[in-house]
Every structure is written in C-alpha cells, then in structure tokens.
Short mmCIF file of C-alpha atoms in Angstrom, two decimals:
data_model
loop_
_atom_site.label_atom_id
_atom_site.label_comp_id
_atom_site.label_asym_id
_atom_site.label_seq_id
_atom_site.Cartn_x
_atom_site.Cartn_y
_atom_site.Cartn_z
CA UNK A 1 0.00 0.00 0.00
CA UNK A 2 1.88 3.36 -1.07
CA UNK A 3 0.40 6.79 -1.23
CA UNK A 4 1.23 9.71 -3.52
CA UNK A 5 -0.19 12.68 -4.16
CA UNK A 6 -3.79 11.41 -2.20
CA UNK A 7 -3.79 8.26 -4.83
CA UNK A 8 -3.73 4.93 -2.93
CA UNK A 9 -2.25 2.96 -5.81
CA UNK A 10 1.21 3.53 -7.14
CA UNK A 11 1.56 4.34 -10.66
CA UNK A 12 4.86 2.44 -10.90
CA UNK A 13 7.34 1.02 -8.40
CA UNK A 14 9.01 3.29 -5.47
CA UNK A 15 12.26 2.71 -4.05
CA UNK A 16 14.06 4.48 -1.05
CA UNK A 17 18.36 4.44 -1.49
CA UNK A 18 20.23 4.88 1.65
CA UNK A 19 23.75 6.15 0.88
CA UNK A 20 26.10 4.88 4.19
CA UNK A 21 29.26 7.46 4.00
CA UNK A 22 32.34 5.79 6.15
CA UNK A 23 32.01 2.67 8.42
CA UNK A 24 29.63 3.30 11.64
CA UNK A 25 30.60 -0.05 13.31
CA UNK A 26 34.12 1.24 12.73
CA UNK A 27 34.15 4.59 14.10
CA UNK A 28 31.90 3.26 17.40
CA UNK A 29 34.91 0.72 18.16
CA UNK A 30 37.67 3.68 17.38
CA UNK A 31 35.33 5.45 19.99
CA UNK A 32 35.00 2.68 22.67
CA UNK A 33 38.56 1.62 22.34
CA UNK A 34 39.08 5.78 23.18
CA UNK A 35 36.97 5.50 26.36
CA UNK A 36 38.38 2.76 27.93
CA UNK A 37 40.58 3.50 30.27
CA UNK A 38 43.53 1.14 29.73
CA UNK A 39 45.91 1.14 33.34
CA UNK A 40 48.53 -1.39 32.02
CA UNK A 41 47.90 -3.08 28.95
CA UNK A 42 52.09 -4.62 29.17
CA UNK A 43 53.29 -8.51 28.37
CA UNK A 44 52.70 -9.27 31.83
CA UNK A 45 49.25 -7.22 33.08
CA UNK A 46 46.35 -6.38 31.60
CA UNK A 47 44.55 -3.71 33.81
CA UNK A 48 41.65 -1.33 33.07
CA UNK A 49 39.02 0.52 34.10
CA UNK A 50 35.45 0.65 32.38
CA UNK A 51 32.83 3.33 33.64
CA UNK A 52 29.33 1.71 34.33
CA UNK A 53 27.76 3.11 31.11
CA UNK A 54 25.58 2.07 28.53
CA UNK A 55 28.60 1.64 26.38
CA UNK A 56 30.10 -0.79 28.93
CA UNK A 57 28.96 -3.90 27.03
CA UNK A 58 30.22 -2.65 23.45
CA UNK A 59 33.74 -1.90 24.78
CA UNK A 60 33.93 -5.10 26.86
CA UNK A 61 32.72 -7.24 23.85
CA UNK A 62 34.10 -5.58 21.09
CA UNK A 63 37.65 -4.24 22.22
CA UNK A 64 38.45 -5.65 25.14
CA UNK A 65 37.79 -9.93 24.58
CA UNK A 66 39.54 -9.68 21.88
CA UNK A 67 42.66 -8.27 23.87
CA UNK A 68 42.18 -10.84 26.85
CA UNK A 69 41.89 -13.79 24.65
CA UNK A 70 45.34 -12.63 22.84
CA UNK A 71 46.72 -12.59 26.20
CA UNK A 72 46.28 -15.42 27.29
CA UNK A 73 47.14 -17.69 23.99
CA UNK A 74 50.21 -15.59 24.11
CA UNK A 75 50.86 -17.15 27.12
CA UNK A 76 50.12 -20.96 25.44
CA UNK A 77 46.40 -21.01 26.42
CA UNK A 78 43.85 -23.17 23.89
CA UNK A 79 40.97 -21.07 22.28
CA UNK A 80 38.56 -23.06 24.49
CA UNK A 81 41.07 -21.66 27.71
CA UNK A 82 40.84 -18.04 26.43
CA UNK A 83 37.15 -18.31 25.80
CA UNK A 84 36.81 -19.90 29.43
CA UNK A 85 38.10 -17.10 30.68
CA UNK A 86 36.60 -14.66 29.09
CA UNK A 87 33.22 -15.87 29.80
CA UNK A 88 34.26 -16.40 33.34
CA UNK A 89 35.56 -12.55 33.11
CA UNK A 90 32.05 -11.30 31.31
CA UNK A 91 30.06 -12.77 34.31
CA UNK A 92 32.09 -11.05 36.76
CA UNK A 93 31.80 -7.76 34.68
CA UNK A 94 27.91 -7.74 34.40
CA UNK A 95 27.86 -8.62 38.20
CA UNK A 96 30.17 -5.22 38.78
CA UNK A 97 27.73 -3.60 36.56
CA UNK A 98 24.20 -4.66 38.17
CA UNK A 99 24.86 -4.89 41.93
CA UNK A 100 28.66 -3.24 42.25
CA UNK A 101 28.38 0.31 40.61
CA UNK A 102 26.09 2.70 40.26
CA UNK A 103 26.11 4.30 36.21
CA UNK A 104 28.88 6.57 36.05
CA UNK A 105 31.16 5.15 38.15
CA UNK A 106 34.22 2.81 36.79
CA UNK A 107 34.89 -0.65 37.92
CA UNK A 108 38.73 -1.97 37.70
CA UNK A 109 40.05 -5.05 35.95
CA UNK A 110 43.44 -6.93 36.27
CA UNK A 111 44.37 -9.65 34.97
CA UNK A 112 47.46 -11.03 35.93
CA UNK A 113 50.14 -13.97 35.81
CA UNK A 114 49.94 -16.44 39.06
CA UNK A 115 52.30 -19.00 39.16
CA UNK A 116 51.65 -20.25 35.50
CA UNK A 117 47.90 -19.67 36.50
CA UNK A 118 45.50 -16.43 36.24
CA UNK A 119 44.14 -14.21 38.29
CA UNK A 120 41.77 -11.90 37.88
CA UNK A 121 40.72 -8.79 40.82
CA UNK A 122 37.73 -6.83 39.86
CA UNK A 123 37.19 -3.61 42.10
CA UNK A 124 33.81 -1.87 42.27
CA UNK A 125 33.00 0.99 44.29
CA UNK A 126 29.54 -0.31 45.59
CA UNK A 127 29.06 -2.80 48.11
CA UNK A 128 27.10 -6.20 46.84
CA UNK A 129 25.50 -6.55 49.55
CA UNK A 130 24.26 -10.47 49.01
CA UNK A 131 27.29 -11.23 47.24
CA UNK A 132 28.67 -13.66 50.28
CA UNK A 133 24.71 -15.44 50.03
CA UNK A 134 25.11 -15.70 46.30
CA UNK A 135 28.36 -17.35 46.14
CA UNK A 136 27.75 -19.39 48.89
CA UNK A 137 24.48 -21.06 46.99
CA UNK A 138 26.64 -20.78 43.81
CA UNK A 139 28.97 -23.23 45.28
CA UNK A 140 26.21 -25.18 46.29
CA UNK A 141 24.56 -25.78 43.14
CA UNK A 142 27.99 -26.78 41.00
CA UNK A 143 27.80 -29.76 43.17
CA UNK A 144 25.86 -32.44 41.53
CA UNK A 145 24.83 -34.74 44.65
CA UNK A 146 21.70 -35.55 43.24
CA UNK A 147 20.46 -32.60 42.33
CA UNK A 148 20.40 -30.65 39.59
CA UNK A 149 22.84 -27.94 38.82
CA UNK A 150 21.84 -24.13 39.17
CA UNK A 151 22.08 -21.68 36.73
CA UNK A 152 23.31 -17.82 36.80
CA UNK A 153 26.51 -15.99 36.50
CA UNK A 154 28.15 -16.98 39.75
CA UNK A 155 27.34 -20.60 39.04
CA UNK A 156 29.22 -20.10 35.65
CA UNK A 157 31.85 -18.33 37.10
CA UNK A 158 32.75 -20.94 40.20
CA UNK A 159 32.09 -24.09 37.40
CA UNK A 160 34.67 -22.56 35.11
CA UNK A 161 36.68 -20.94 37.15
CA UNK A 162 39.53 -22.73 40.22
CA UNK A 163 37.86 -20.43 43.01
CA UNK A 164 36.05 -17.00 43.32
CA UNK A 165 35.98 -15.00 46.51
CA UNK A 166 34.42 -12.25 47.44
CA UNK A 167 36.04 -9.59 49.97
CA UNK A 168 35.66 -6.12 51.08
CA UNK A 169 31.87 -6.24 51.61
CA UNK A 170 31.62 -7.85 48.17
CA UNK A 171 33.31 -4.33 46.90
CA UNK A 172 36.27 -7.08 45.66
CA UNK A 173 36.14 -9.99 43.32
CA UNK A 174 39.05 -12.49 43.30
CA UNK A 175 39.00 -15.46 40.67
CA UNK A 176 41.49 -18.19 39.95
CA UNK A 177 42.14 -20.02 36.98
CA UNK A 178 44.74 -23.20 36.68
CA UNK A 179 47.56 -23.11 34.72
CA UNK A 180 46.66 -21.27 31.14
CA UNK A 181 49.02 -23.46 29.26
CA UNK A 182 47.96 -27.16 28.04
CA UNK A 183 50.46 -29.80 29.59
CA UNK A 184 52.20 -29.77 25.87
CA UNK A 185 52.97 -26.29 25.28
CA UNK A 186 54.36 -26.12 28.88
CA UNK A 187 57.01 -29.01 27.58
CA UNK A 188 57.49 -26.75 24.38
CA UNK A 189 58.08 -23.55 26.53
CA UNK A 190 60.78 -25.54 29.25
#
C-alpha cells in the first residue's frame, strides 16, 4: 500500500536508497577503544578501568575480549582456555555492573600472571550486599549430589573458574584459573 499525491495505488514502483558514507561499526569501536581507560595493557598485566555506562557492554565485547583472549594464547592457552576465561571474566563484569556500581562510576580489571595460572581482581565501588549469600548457593549448586545444577553468572563463574571469593563487603572480586598453558605447550616452553 503506497500513497502519492492522495492516490492509494502507485503508478509504478518506489524505491528508497540509503547512501552509508564511512564505516559506523568502525568509528563506534575507534570510539569505545578511546573510552576505555587502559591502566597497564604490558606482556605481563592487563589492567583497566570501564565506567558503568551504557557503552560498557560494546567496549567489553568488542575491544576488550579480543585483547584478553590474545593474552592469554600468548601465554600458550587453547581457544577453548581463552574463551573460558573470558566468559568467566564477562560474568564477573555484568555482576560489577548490576549490583557493584552505580552508572557513572568505573569498575577496575586486572588480569594477571599467578604461578603459570590467572588471576583476575575486579574492584567496584559499591558494596554487593548479598554477594557472600550468592556465592555461597553458587557453590552449592555446582555440586551435583543428586540434584540438579543451578544456573546464573556466579554458578558459571565458580564451574569454570579454580575459586572466586568475594572480599571487602563484596566491593572485591578475586577469581582463579589453573595453569593457562595445556600440559604440551608447557614441555614446548621448558
């Protein structure tokens, strides 16, 4: 159904063009990759602050995986490691995001080097205030004595993860990973 000039049938066919000038997707990543704050982006650390914004998501997903997966197959880690972690990470981050900040205010991230392991600290300002209760039934779920497994993002995180604490009043996230390297690229690297 078209209408022109008060007639309800076209006389012939009508078509819209859409011209895109430069590369949108392009120029939001340039942005994002602007805004986040990198603290020590070296061999050895990766450390940075995101501000709880609605561009959080975007910058995490689209500039920063990409940078944590690196690291850690740099370090000998499978794909499937990298993507553990990250997904482990991701969980942590949305948690920071919902119950750990308030919007405006940044949330740190360091990744580090442990011992052939990783570690990863997340500081939020905020207090989680059932963070303690939440990890506690998280760890309770994983186990499968009879019962089926719970879902959520601190059940994903302690499944994939070594451990997770929680400190400071939940203002402090601490996860563990085991060694990044597979058992054969630890030979290689002797």
């Amino acid at each position: 159904f078209s209408c022109r000039s008060g007639h309800h049938d076209a006389d012939d066919d009508q078509t819209v063009i859409v011209i895109q000038i430069g590369d949108p997707a392009e120029t939001k990543r340039r942005l994002a990759t602007e805004k986040l704050n990198k603290l020590d982006w070296t061999a050895d650390n990766i450390e940075f602050q995101i501000e709880n914004d609605s561009e959080a998501g975007y910058i995490c997903h689209y500039v920063v995986r990409g940078k944590i997966q690196n690291w850690v197959q740099n370090r000998g880690g499978s794909d499937t490691k990298a993507e553990r972690i990250w997904i482990v990470l991701w969980e942590a981050i949305q948690n920071a995001i919902k119950y750990g900040s308030k919007p405006g205010e940044g949330i740190r991230i360091r990744l580090f080097s442990d011992g052939g392991g990783v570690r990863v600290r997340i500081s939020q300002p905020q207090m989680w205030r059932d963070a303690q209760k939440v990890l506690r039934t998280s760890r309770e779920s994983t186990s499968l004595n009879g019962r089926r497994p719970g879902l959520g993002g601190m059940v994903t995180m302690t499944k994939l993860s070594k451990k997770v604490d929680v400190l400071d009043g939940g203002r402090t996230v601490i996860i563990e990973f085991d060694s990044i390297a597979s058992p054969e690229a630890q030979v290689r690297n002797a």
